[in-house]
mmCIF file of C-alpha atoms and ligand atoms in Angstrom:
data_model
loop_
_atom_site.group_PDB
_atom_site.id
_atom_site.type_symbol
_atom_site.label_atom_id
_atom_site.label_comp_id
_atom_site.label_asym_id
_atom_site.label_seq_id
_atom_site.Cartn_x
_atom_site.Cartn_y
_atom_site.Cartn_z
ATOM 1 C CA MET A 1 15.290 -16.152 -11.827
ATOM 2 C CA ALA A 2 15.233 -14.346 -15.160
ATOM 3 C CA ASP A 3 14.166 -17.432 -17.069
ATOM 4 C CA LYS A 4 11.055 -17.995 -14.960
ATOM 5 C CA VAL A 5 7.547 -17.050 -16.002
ATOM 6 C CA LEU A 6 4.374 -16.570 -14.057
ATOM 7 C CA SER A 7 1.744 -19.009 -15.289
ATOM 8 C CA ILE A 8 -1.476 -17.105 -15.777
ATOM 9 C CA SER A 9 -4.909 -18.647 -15.376
ATOM 10 C CA ARG A 10 -8.295 -17.731 -13.984
ATOM 11 C CA ARG A 11 -6.905 -17.889 -10.441
ATOM 12 C CA THR A 12 -4.449 -15.112 -11.256
ATOM 13 C CA ARG A 13 -7.337 -12.873 -12.113
ATOM 14 C CA ALA A 14 -7.069 -10.443 -15.002
ATOM 15 C CA THR A 15 -8.560 -6.956 -14.747
ATOM 16 C CA PRO A 16 -10.552 -4.671 -17.057
ATOM 17 C CA PHE A 17 -7.222 -2.933 -17.813
ATOM 18 C CA SER A 18 -5.201 -6.083 -18.554
ATOM 19 C CA ARG A 19 -5.307 -5.706 -22.340
ATOM 20 C CA ARG A 20 -3.989 -2.152 -22.087
ATOM 21 C CA VAL A 21 -1.332 -3.207 -19.561
ATOM 22 C CA GLU A 22 -0.151 -5.933 -21.957
ATOM 23 C CA ALA A 23 -0.187 -3.541 -24.905
ATOM 24 C CA ALA A 24 1.926 -1.094 -22.870
ATOM 25 C CA GLY A 25 4.624 -3.757 -22.633
ATOM 26 C CA VAL A 26 4.406 -4.999 -19.055
ATOM 27 C CA ARG A 27 7.526 -7.027 -18.153
ATOM 28 C CA GLY A 28 6.870 -8.067 -14.564
ATOM 29 C CA TYR A 29 3.815 -9.115 -12.619
ATOM 30 C CA THR A 30 3.239 -10.140 -9.069
ATOM 31 C CA VAL A 31 0.063 -11.707 -7.677
ATOM 32 C CA TYR A 32 -1.817 -9.662 -5.076
ATOM 33 C CA ASN A 33 -5.214 -10.620 -3.720
ATOM 34 C CA HIS A 34 -5.253 -13.443 -6.294
ATOM 35 C CA MET A 35 -5.025 -10.850 -9.057
ATOM 36 C CA LEU A 36 -2.311 -9.695 -11.452
ATOM 37 C CA LEU A 37 -0.389 -6.597 -10.384
ATOM 38 C CA PRO A 38 2.140 -5.102 -12.844
ATOM 39 C CA THR A 39 5.494 -4.457 -11.156
ATOM 40 C CA TYR A 40 7.518 -2.880 -13.940
ATOM 41 C CA PHE A 41 7.446 -2.008 -17.623
ATOM 42 C CA GLU A 42 10.956 -0.879 -18.705
ATOM 43 C CA SER A 43 13.031 -1.690 -15.635
ATOM 44 C CA ASN A 44 12.681 -0.996 -11.944
ATOM 45 C CA GLU A 45 15.099 1.918 -12.131
ATOM 46 C CA PHE A 46 13.824 3.373 -15.404
ATOM 47 C CA ASP A 47 10.273 3.256 -14.047
ATOM 48 C CA TYR A 48 11.498 4.815 -10.776
ATOM 49 C CA TRP A 49 12.961 7.914 -12.432
ATOM 50 C CA HIS A 50 9.978 8.268 -14.701
ATOM 51 C CA LEU A 51 7.557 8.081 -11.740
ATOM 52 C CA CYS A 52 9.566 10.751 -9.888
ATOM 53 C CA GLN A 53 9.656 13.108 -12.891
ATOM 54 C CA ASP A 54 6.496 12.653 -14.941
ATOM 55 C CA VAL A 55 3.245 10.747 -14.485
ATOM 56 C CA GLN A 56 2.222 7.096 -14.562
ATOM 57 C CA VAL A 57 -1.040 5.195 -14.811
ATOM 58 C CA TRP A 58 -1.171 2.094 -12.609
ATOM 59 C CA ASP A 59 -3.605 -0.804 -12.810
ATOM 60 C CA VAL A 60 -4.081 -1.367 -9.081
ATOM 61 C CA SER A 61 -7.305 -3.328 -9.508
ATOM 62 C CA CYS A 62 -5.797 -5.758 -6.966
ATOM 63 C CA GLU A 63 -6.530 -3.193 -4.256
ATOM 64 C CA ARG A 64 -9.825 -5.016 -3.828
ATOM 65 C CA GLN A 65 -12.689 -3.227 -2.133
ATOM 66 C CA ILE A 66 -14.212 -5.362 0.609
ATOM 67 C CA GLU A 67 -17.685 -3.926 0.729
ATOM 68 C CA LEU A 68 -19.661 -3.713 3.978
ATOM 69 C CA GLN A 69 -23.284 -2.734 3.572
ATOM 70 C CA GLY A 70 -26.083 -2.535 6.096
ATOM 71 C CA PRO A 71 -26.914 -1.081 9.506
ATOM 72 C CA ASP A 72 -23.984 -2.822 11.253
ATOM 73 C CA SER A 73 -21.351 -2.072 8.587
ATOM 74 C CA MET A 74 -19.578 0.577 10.657
ATOM 75 C CA ARG A 75 -19.632 -1.628 13.741
ATOM 76 C CA LEU A 76 -17.988 -4.426 11.759
ATOM 77 C CA ALA A 77 -15.318 -2.106 10.326
ATOM 78 C CA GLN A 78 -14.549 -0.803 13.827
ATOM 79 C CA LEU A 79 -14.308 -4.333 15.238
ATOM 80 C CA MET A 80 -11.549 -5.049 12.717
ATOM 81 C CA THR A 81 -9.362 -1.997 13.322
ATOM 82 C CA PRO A 82 -7.896 -0.370 16.448
ATOM 83 C CA ARG A 83 -7.994 3.019 14.676
ATOM 84 C CA ASP A 84 -11.002 5.118 15.691
ATOM 85 C CA ILE A 85 -13.173 5.469 12.583
ATOM 86 C CA SER A 86 -16.013 7.319 14.294
ATOM 87 C CA ARG A 87 -15.060 10.719 12.862
ATOM 88 C CA CYS A 88 -14.467 9.518 9.289
ATOM 89 C CA ALA A 89 -16.306 11.739 6.798
ATOM 90 C CA VAL A 90 -18.224 10.459 3.789
ATOM 91 C CA GLY A 91 -15.744 10.181 0.922
ATOM 92 C CA GLN A 92 -12.740 10.062 3.258
ATOM 93 C CA GLY A 93 -10.137 7.314 3.428
ATOM 94 C CA LEU A 94 -8.244 6.287 6.560
ATOM 95 C CA TYR A 95 -5.073 4.241 6.506
ATOM 96 C CA ALA A 96 -5.789 1.739 9.269
ATOM 97 C CA PRO A 97 -4.287 -1.562 10.359
ATOM 98 C CA LEU A 98 -6.716 -4.465 10.773
ATOM 99 C CA CYS A 99 -5.740 -6.554 13.785
ATOM 100 C CA ASP A 100 -6.867 -9.855 15.296
ATOM 101 C CA SER A 101 -7.712 -10.506 18.946
ATOM 102 C CA GLU A 102 -4.035 -11.029 19.783
ATOM 103 C CA GLY A 103 -3.046 -7.769 18.114
ATOM 104 C CA GLY A 104 -1.564 -9.403 15.001
ATOM 105 C CA VAL A 105 -1.812 -7.366 11.811
ATOM 106 C CA VAL A 106 -4.291 -9.020 9.435
ATOM 107 C CA ASN A 107 -4.016 -6.322 6.751
ATOM 108 C CA ASP A 108 -3.232 -2.601 6.411
ATOM 109 C CA PRO A 109 -5.951 -1.197 4.156
ATOM 110 C CA VAL A 110 -7.403 2.180 3.431
ATOM 111 C CA ILE A 111 -10.888 2.232 4.994
ATOM 112 C CA ILE A 112 -13.293 4.387 2.988
ATOM 113 C CA LYS A 113 -16.667 5.644 4.145
ATOM 114 C CA LEU A 114 -19.221 5.891 1.328
ATOM 115 C CA ALA A 115 -22.220 6.415 3.631
ATOM 116 C CA ASP A 116 -23.092 5.680 7.262
ATOM 117 C CA ASP A 117 -24.121 2.169 6.257
ATOM 118 C CA HIS A 118 -21.713 1.621 3.360
ATOM 119 C CA TRP A 119 -17.948 1.156 3.697
ATOM 120 C CA TRP A 120 -15.131 -0.084 1.518
ATOM 121 C CA ILE A 121 -12.006 -1.654 2.908
ATOM 122 C CA SER A 122 -9.366 -1.159 0.231
ATOM 123 C CA ILE A 123 -7.198 -4.092 1.144
ATOM 124 C CA ALA A 124 -3.572 -5.124 0.934
ATOM 125 C CA ASP A 125 -2.705 -8.725 0.149
ATOM 126 C CA SER A 126 -4.647 -11.006 2.512
ATOM 127 C CA ASP A 127 -8.125 -12.564 2.487
ATOM 128 C CA VAL A 128 -9.995 -10.001 4.557
ATOM 129 C CA ALA A 129 -13.463 -10.872 3.191
ATOM 130 C CA LEU A 130 -13.362 -14.333 4.791
ATOM 131 C CA TRP A 131 -12.379 -12.921 8.179
ATOM 132 C CA ALA A 132 -14.925 -10.093 7.939
ATOM 133 C CA ASP A 133 -17.708 -12.507 7.082
ATOM 134 C CA GLY A 134 -16.719 -14.806 9.961
ATOM 135 C CA LEU A 135 -16.872 -11.870 12.377
ATOM 136 C CA ALA A 136 -20.234 -10.765 10.972
ATOM 137 C CA GLN A 137 -21.648 -14.248 11.491
ATOM 138 C CA GLY A 138 -20.085 -14.707 14.932
ATOM 139 C CA TYR A 139 -21.319 -11.349 16.223
ATOM 140 C CA GLY A 140 -24.732 -11.777 14.559
ATOM 141 C CA LEU A 141 -24.345 -8.511 12.648
ATOM 142 C CA ASP A 142 -26.816 -7.125 10.140
ATOM 143 C CA VAL A 143 -24.303 -6.501 7.352
ATOM 144 C CA ARG A 144 -23.513 -7.867 3.902
ATOM 145 C CA VAL A 145 -19.837 -8.572 3.182
ATOM 146 C CA GLY A 146 -18.672 -8.831 -0.411
ATOM 147 C CA GLU A 147 -15.948 -7.936 -2.858
ATOM 148 C CA ALA A 148 -17.162 -4.932 -4.858
ATOM 149 C CA GLU A 149 -16.891 -4.810 -8.640
ATOM 150 C CA VAL A 150 -14.412 -1.948 -8.452
ATOM 151 C CA TRP A 151 -10.997 -1.725 -10.059
ATOM 152 C CA PRO A 152 -8.898 1.195 -8.818
ATOM 153 C CA LEU A 153 -6.676 2.971 -11.309
ATOM 154 C CA ALA A 154 -3.881 5.079 -9.812
ATOM 155 C CA VAL A 155 -2.355 8.133 -11.489
ATOM 156 C CA GLN A 156 0.914 8.914 -9.726
ATOM 157 C CA GLY A 157 3.786 11.351 -10.156
ATOM 158 C CA PRO A 158 4.396 15.122 -10.068
ATOM 159 C CA LYS A 159 2.272 15.687 -13.177
ATOM 160 C CA ALA A 160 -0.655 13.590 -11.919
ATOM 161 C CA GLU A 161 -2.754 16.579 -10.871
ATOM 162 C CA THR A 162 -2.402 18.154 -14.305
ATOM 163 C CA LEU A 163 -3.321 14.939 -16.058
ATOM 164 C CA VAL A 164 -6.283 14.015 -13.850
ATOM 165 C CA SER A 165 -7.588 17.599 -14.129
ATOM 166 C CA ARG A 166 -7.522 17.380 -17.912
ATOM 167 C CA VAL A 167 -9.747 14.280 -17.795
ATOM 168 C CA PHE A 168 -11.925 15.014 -14.744
ATOM 169 C CA GLY A 169 -11.993 18.817 -14.657
ATOM 170 C CA ASP A 170 -11.274 21.837 -12.468
ATOM 171 C CA GLU A 171 -12.436 20.291 -9.219
ATOM 172 C CA VAL A 172 -9.462 17.919 -9.070
ATOM 173 C CA PRO A 173 -6.897 20.325 -7.503
ATOM 174 C CA GLY A 174 -9.330 21.017 -4.639
ATOM 175 C CA ILE A 175 -9.322 17.388 -3.492
ATOM 176 C CA ARG A 176 -7.405 17.091 -0.204
ATOM 177 C CA PHE A 177 -5.183 14.159 0.841
ATOM 178 C CA PHE A 178 -7.228 11.010 1.444
ATOM 179 C CA ARG A 179 -10.420 12.847 0.476
ATOM 180 C CA SER A 180 -12.409 12.317 -2.688
ATOM 181 C CA LYS A 181 -14.911 13.864 -5.037
ATOM 182 C CA MET A 182 -17.403 12.221 -7.345
ATOM 183 C CA LEU A 183 -16.380 13.387 -10.824
ATOM 184 C CA GLU A 184 -17.790 12.692 -14.237
ATOM 185 C CA PHE A 185 -16.222 10.927 -17.179
ATOM 186 C CA ARG A 186 -18.379 9.865 -20.158
ATOM 187 C CA GLY A 187 -21.595 10.406 -18.205
ATOM 188 C CA HIS A 188 -20.506 8.234 -15.259
ATOM 189 C CA GLU A 189 -19.518 9.542 -11.806
ATOM 190 C CA PHE A 190 -16.265 8.121 -10.481
ATOM 191 C CA MET A 191 -14.854 8.474 -7.008
ATOM 192 C CA VAL A 192 -11.515 10.288 -7.406
ATOM 193 C CA MET A 193 -9.344 10.311 -4.273
ATOM 194 C CA ARG A 194 -6.001 11.998 -3.635
ATOM 195 C CA SER A 195 -4.123 8.888 -2.546
ATOM 196 C CA GLY A 196 -1.870 6.156 -3.876
ATOM 197 C CA TYR A 197 1.016 3.899 -3.032
ATOM 198 C CA SER A 198 3.836 6.370 -3.734
ATOM 199 C CA LYS A 199 5.047 9.630 -2.251
ATOM 200 C CA GLN A 200 5.198 11.359 -5.643
ATOM 201 C CA GLY A 201 1.624 12.625 -5.336
ATOM 202 C CA GLY A 202 -1.421 11.560 -7.255
ATOM 203 C CA PHE A 203 -4.906 10.153 -7.317
ATOM 204 C CA GLU A 204 -6.811 6.921 -7.360
ATOM 205 C CA ILE A 205 -9.906 6.545 -9.538
ATOM 206 C CA TYR A 206 -12.324 3.898 -8.292
ATOM 207 C CA VAL A 207 -13.554 2.421 -11.567
ATOM 208 C CA ASP A 208 -16.883 0.734 -10.907
ATOM 209 C CA ASP A 209 -17.945 0.267 -14.533
ATOM 210 C CA ALA A 210 -15.728 -2.196 -16.401
ATOM 211 C CA THR A 211 -17.004 -1.009 -19.769
ATOM 212 C CA LEU A 212 -15.410 2.403 -19.090
ATOM 213 C CA ALA A 213 -12.038 1.004 -18.008
ATOM 214 C CA GLU A 214 -10.382 1.033 -21.429
ATOM 215 C CA PRO A 215 -11.959 4.360 -22.477
ATOM 216 C CA LEU A 216 -10.639 5.943 -19.256
ATOM 217 C CA TRP A 217 -7.175 4.443 -19.753
ATOM 218 C CA ASP A 218 -7.136 5.726 -23.345
ATOM 219 C CA ALA A 219 -8.350 9.186 -22.322
ATOM 220 C CA LEU A 220 -5.549 9.470 -19.736
ATOM 221 C CA PHE A 221 -2.939 8.463 -22.310
ATOM 222 C CA GLU A 222 -4.301 10.842 -24.968
ATOM 223 C CA ALA A 223 -4.490 13.750 -22.531
ATOM 224 C CA GLY A 224 -1.036 12.938 -21.158
ATOM 225 C CA LEU A 225 0.920 12.677 -24.378
ATOM 226 C CA ASP A 226 2.812 15.933 -23.777
ATOM 227 C CA LEU A 227 3.282 14.998 -20.097
ATOM 228 C CA ASN A 228 5.185 11.854 -21.102
ATOM 229 C CA VAL A 229 2.582 9.616 -19.451
ATOM 230 C CA ARG A 230 3.519 5.922 -19.207
ATOM 231 C CA ALA A 231 2.099 2.785 -17.657
ATOM 232 C CA GLY A 232 3.642 1.837 -14.330
ATOM 233 C CA GLY A 233 2.987 0.095 -11.066
ATOM 234 C CA PRO A 234 3.877 0.328 -7.405
ATOM 235 C CA ASN A 235 7.647 0.750 -7.599
ATOM 236 C CA LEU A 236 9.839 -1.210 -5.192
ATOM 237 C CA MET A 237 12.621 1.392 -5.063
ATOM 238 C CA GLU A 238 10.290 4.345 -4.600
ATOM 239 C CA ARG A 239 8.113 2.744 -1.952
ATOM 240 C CA ILE A 240 11.113 1.632 0.120
ATOM 241 C CA GLU A 241 12.728 5.092 -0.082
ATOM 242 C CA SER A 242 9.353 6.495 0.972
ATOM 243 C CA GLY A 243 8.925 4.026 3.814
ATOM 244 C CA LEU A 244 5.589 2.670 2.591
ATOM 245 C CA LEU A 245 4.990 -0.746 4.129
ATOM 246 C CA SER A 246 3.997 -3.819 2.149
ATOM 247 C CA TYR A 247 1.811 -6.349 3.931
ATOM 248 C CA GLY A 248 3.153 -9.903 3.586
ATOM 249 C CA ASN A 249 6.664 -8.515 3.113
ATOM 250 C CA ASP A 250 7.387 -6.050 5.888
ATOM 251 C CA MET A 251 4.735 -7.332 8.267
ATOM 252 C CA THR A 252 2.487 -10.318 8.749
ATOM 253 C CA ARG A 253 -0.039 -11.547 11.293
ATOM 254 C CA ASP A 254 2.952 -12.436 13.488
ATOM 255 C CA ASN A 255 3.552 -8.723 14.024
ATOM 256 C CA THR A 256 1.710 -6.106 16.038
ATOM 257 C CA PRO A 257 1.238 -2.569 14.733
ATOM 258 C CA PHE A 258 3.762 -1.405 17.354
ATOM 259 C CA GLU A 259 6.460 -3.628 15.911
ATOM 260 C CA CYS A 260 5.717 -2.107 12.496
ATOM 261 C CA GLY A 261 5.783 1.513 13.697
ATOM 262 C CA LEU A 262 2.070 1.940 13.074
ATOM 263 C CA ASP A 263 1.433 3.324 16.588
ATOM 264 C CA ALA A 264 -0.142 6.492 15.161
ATOM 265 C CA PHE A 265 -2.951 4.383 13.718
ATOM 266 C CA VAL A 266 -3.831 2.643 16.999
ATOM 267 C CA ASP A 267 -6.204 4.663 19.214
ATOM 268 C CA LEU A 268 -5.513 3.005 22.566
ATOM 269 C CA ASP A 269 -7.601 5.499 24.548
ATOM 270 C CA ALA A 270 -10.616 5.612 22.252
ATOM 271 C CA ASP A 271 -13.961 4.413 23.548
ATOM 272 C CA ILE A 272 -14.555 2.039 20.638
ATOM 273 C CA GLU A 273 -15.439 -1.621 20.173
ATOM 274 C CA SER A 274 -12.446 -3.212 18.467
ATOM 275 C CA ILE A 275 -11.436 -6.841 18.950
ATOM 276 C CA SER A 276 -7.707 -6.086 19.068
ATOM 277 C CA LEU A 277 -7.712 -3.190 21.534
ATOM 278 C CA PRO A 278 -7.616 -5.243 24.769
ATOM 279 C CA ALA A 279 -4.526 -7.108 23.534
ATOM 280 C CA LEU A 280 -2.912 -3.989 22.097
ATOM 281 C CA ARG A 281 -3.372 -2.088 25.386
ATOM 282 C CA ARG A 282 -1.454 -4.880 27.138
ATOM 283 C CA LEU A 283 1.234 -5.053 24.450
ATOM 284 C CA LYS A 284 2.016 -1.327 24.179
ATOM 285 C CA GLY A 285 5.687 -0.829 24.953
ATOM 286 C CA GLU A 286 6.234 -4.538 25.516
ATOM 287 C CA HIS A 287 7.201 -5.535 22.000
ATOM 288 C CA LYS A 288 10.480 -7.336 21.478
ATOM 289 C CA LYS A 289 11.006 -6.466 17.803
ATOM 290 C CA GLN A 290 10.936 -3.297 15.734
ATOM 291 C CA LEU A 291 10.819 -2.627 12.015
ATOM 292 C CA VAL A 292 13.805 -0.416 11.183
ATOM 293 C CA GLY A 293 15.619 0.892 8.147
ATOM 294 C CA LEU A 294 19.072 -0.311 7.102
ATOM 295 C CA VAL A 295 21.280 1.939 4.985
ATOM 296 C CA PHE A 296 24.336 0.611 3.174
ATOM 297 C CA ASP A 297 26.652 3.149 1.511
ATOM 298 C CA GLN A 298 27.246 0.730 -1.345
ATOM 299 C CA MET A 299 25.604 -2.041 -3.300
ATOM 300 C CA VAL A 300 25.129 -5.203 -1.275
ATOM 301 C CA VAL A 301 23.831 -8.590 -2.348
ATOM 302 C CA ILE A 302 21.114 -9.752 0.007
ATOM 303 C CA ASP A 303 21.019 -13.541 -0.356
ATOM 304 C CA ALA A 304 19.500 -14.502 2.986
ATOM 305 C CA PHE A 305 16.775 -12.974 5.092
ATOM 306 C CA GLU A 306 18.167 -13.903 8.513
ATOM 307 C CA ILE A 307 20.418 -11.355 10.209
ATOM 308 C CA GLU A 308 22.968 -12.868 12.584
ATOM 309 C CA ALA A 309 25.328 -11.113 14.959
ATOM 310 C CA ASP A 310 27.767 -12.863 17.269
ATOM 311 C CA GLY A 311 26.275 -16.199 16.279
ATOM 312 C CA SER A 312 22.687 -15.400 17.194
ATOM 313 C CA LEU A 313 19.665 -14.363 15.166
ATOM 314 C CA VAL A 314 18.972 -10.661 15.740
ATOM 315 C CA GLY A 315 16.465 -9.976 12.996
ATOM 316 C CA ASP A 316 15.330 -10.551 9.471
ATOM 317 C CA ILE A 317 15.265 -8.537 6.301
ATOM 318 C CA ARG A 318 11.770 -7.906 4.978
ATOM 319 C CA SER A 319 12.270 -5.769 1.830
ATOM 320 C CA HIS A 320 15.292 -4.277 0.137
ATOM 321 C CA ALA A 321 16.204 -2.262 -2.928
ATOM 322 C CA TRP A 322 18.808 0.035 -4.401
ATOM 323 C CA SER A 323 17.993 3.707 -3.898
ATOM 324 C CA PRO A 324 18.766 5.502 -7.157
ATOM 325 C CA ARG A 325 18.341 8.951 -5.627
ATOM 326 C CA HIS A 326 20.646 8.403 -2.657
ATOM 327 C CA SER A 327 23.061 5.910 -4.227
ATOM 328 C CA SER A 328 22.723 3.606 -1.286
ATOM 329 C CA TYR A 329 21.204 0.211 -0.662
ATOM 330 C CA LEU A 330 18.137 0.248 1.586
ATOM 331 C CA ALA A 331 16.390 -2.454 3.552
ATOM 332 C CA MET A 332 13.552 -2.745 6.003
ATOM 333 C CA ALA A 333 14.330 -5.246 8.719
ATOM 334 C CA MET A 334 12.492 -6.566 11.768
ATOM 335 C CA MET A 335 15.144 -6.503 14.478
ATOM 336 C CA SER A 336 15.356 -7.483 18.103
ATOM 337 C CA ARG A 337 14.963 -4.425 20.355
ATOM 338 C CA ALA A 338 17.603 -5.910 22.655
ATOM 339 C CA TYR A 339 20.081 -5.656 19.769
ATOM 340 C CA LEU A 340 18.846 -2.179 18.816
ATOM 341 C CA ALA A 341 19.367 -0.930 22.363
ATOM 342 C CA ARG A 342 23.082 -1.691 22.099
ATOM 343 C CA HIS A 343 23.941 -1.197 18.419
ATOM 344 C CA SER A 344 23.517 1.413 15.699
ATOM 345 C CA THR A 345 25.001 -0.705 12.911
ATOM 346 C CA VAL A 346 24.789 -4.286 11.722
ATOM 347 C CA LYS A 347 26.974 -6.309 9.370
ATOM 348 C CA ILE A 348 25.366 -8.220 6.478
ATOM 349 C CA ASN A 349 27.470 -10.086 3.939
ATOM 350 C CA ASP A 350 30.547 -8.259 5.287
ATOM 351 C CA LYS A 351 28.978 -4.877 4.582
ATOM 352 C CA ILE A 352 28.083 -2.488 7.382
ATOM 353 C CA ALA A 353 24.603 -0.996 7.492
ATOM 354 C CA ARG A 354 23.524 1.943 9.621
ATOM 355 C CA ILE A 355 20.292 1.272 11.488
ATOM 356 C CA VAL A 356 17.777 4.129 11.211
ATOM 357 C CA ASP A 357 14.153 4.852 12.067
ATOM 358 C CA LEU A 358 11.438 4.542 9.453
ATOM 359 C CA PRO A 359 10.462 6.333 7.359
ATOM 360 C CA PHE A 360 14.011 7.030 6.137
ATOM 361 C CA ASP A 361 15.081 10.622 6.828
ATOM 362 C CA PHE A 362 17.733 11.162 4.184
ATOM 363 C CA ASP A 363 18.635 14.660 5.362
ATOM 364 C CA ALA A 364 19.506 13.294 8.775
ATOM 365 C CA ILE A 365 21.259 10.270 7.297
ATOM 366 C CA SER A 366 23.558 12.302 5.045
ATOM 367 C CA GLU A 367 24.539 14.658 7.886
ATOM 368 C CA ASP A 368 26.128 11.814 9.856
HETATM 369 N N1 LIG B 1 -4.508 2.674 -2.018
HETATM 370 C C1 LIG B 1 -5.664 2.021 -1.840
HETATM 371 N N2 LIG B 1 -5.710 0.785 -1.333
HETATM 372 C C2 LIG B 1 -4.562 0.168 -0.981
HETATM 373 C C3 LIG B 1 -3.324 0.810 -1.121
HETATM 374 C C4 LIG B 1 -3.305 2.108 -1.663
HETATM 375 N N3 LIG B 1 -4.621 -1.091 -0.484
HETATM 376 C C5 LIG B 1 -3.406 -1.828 -0.365
HETATM 377 C C6 LIG B 1 -2.249 -1.005 0.103
HETATM 378 N N4 LIG B 1 -2.154 0.200 -0.724
HETATM 379 C C7 LIG B 1 -2.450 -0.639 1.543
HETATM 380 N N5 LIG B 1 -1.256 -0.080 2.129
HETATM 381 C C8 LIG B 1 -1.039 1.286 2.220
HETATM 382 C C9 LIG B 1 0.140 1.710 2.801
HETATM 383 C C10 LIG B 1 0.379 3.067 2.922
HETATM 384 C C11 LIG B 1 -0.540 3.986 2.452
HETATM 385 C C12 LIG B 1 -1.690 3.551 1.862
HETATM 386 C C13 LIG B 1 -1.960 2.211 1.761
HETATM 387 C C14 LIG B 1 -0.302 5.426 2.599
HETATM 388 N N6 LIG B 1 0.364 5.856 3.647
HETATM 389 C C15 LIG B 1 0.704 7.241 3.859
HETATM 390 C C16 LIG B 1 2.005 7.309 4.611
HETATM 391 O O1 LIG B 1 2.437 6.302 5.145
HETATM 392 O O2 LIG B 1 2.587 8.366 4.615
HETATM 393 C C17 LIG B 1 -0.384 8.003 4.568
HETATM 394 C C18 LIG B 1 -0.799 7.479 5.878
HETATM 395 C C19 LIG B 1 -1.693 8.474 6.609
HETATM 396 O O3 LIG B 1 -1.137 9.402 7.184
HETATM 397 O O4 LIG B 1 -2.931 8.320 6.633
HETATM 398 O O5 LIG B 1 -0.736 6.216 1.781
HETATM 399 O O6 LIG B 1 -2.247 2.742 -1.854
HETATM 400 N N7 LIG B 1 -6.805 2.597 -2.202
#
């Protein structure tokens, strides 16, 4: 695949940071929400170690903000998710699956409350705006649905707090997980949230003024010179080690949140109006498949997604990567619960994998 290129056009939308991303030497892109998303700069593994040790700036503009505005905006957001959003504070984000009337996962965004009548749904890779607008029309809701002119910039890694504090000031360390503050840069107030698609710590800056995108990028790189700041992106190895799910890879609309292990984000007993809750109440405990972790003690070449055992299909591999920290090969697989009830290992390409719960618990794994 090394000789392939991604053909770029207006459909693969650029971002206000694209010139800086190119100048930083981006080597890999994927397309996410019809927009370019950098995947790596030096190499997957180089970027991995750098993310775990220093600090990176990520152009995650593709985390599009589906904007709901108007008196029925909260009602619409609640219709889409089985997670109870009634106690969400202004400026708070909630990781929440969006599910259809059969319980299928439509997306797994961060839902952000800006005001009682103003919400952002910070989406993963599927066309939520179309679905949201259809629901708004069908239910006759008084709400405007749009895609906001906002391009999130993530700062991730152990030195992220130091770097973001240098640019946005002393209030940064006081921001709690999935909470935000409005902080000033060049006379403009930006929402700065402690969040991001890695477990190395960090922040996301919701850039809602494109003219300040390059100045902000440059300020972060100037302030981070001695912190060894580099450009990066969501890192496959790190996010699999950390058990962060990727919509479209690890789960699709064919899966329920229970199959994906997202039970904690489904409030079955809440007194809320959510189109998926009736189906999810019926499906609880009834699911036939489960997303699990596979751990190989050695490198393995994954050249097919289907997992067969004794001549029958028992699951499929969703994502996989080498784990540099644990010197093992990791996969996330959707496997039949009938198989899981009887087996704790599975053979793929003649290599044995241990089957473990997600997120990976490496202390427990290494004790075995
Ligand atoms: N940030 C923002 N928007 C996003 C993402 C993000 N949209 C797309 C994608 N990422 C959505 N998917 C996720 C998946 C996991 C998390 C966030 C977004 C996440 N999970 C934590 C965990 O699993 O430990 C916390 C979950 C919790 O306890 O609330 O952070 O990254 N803006």
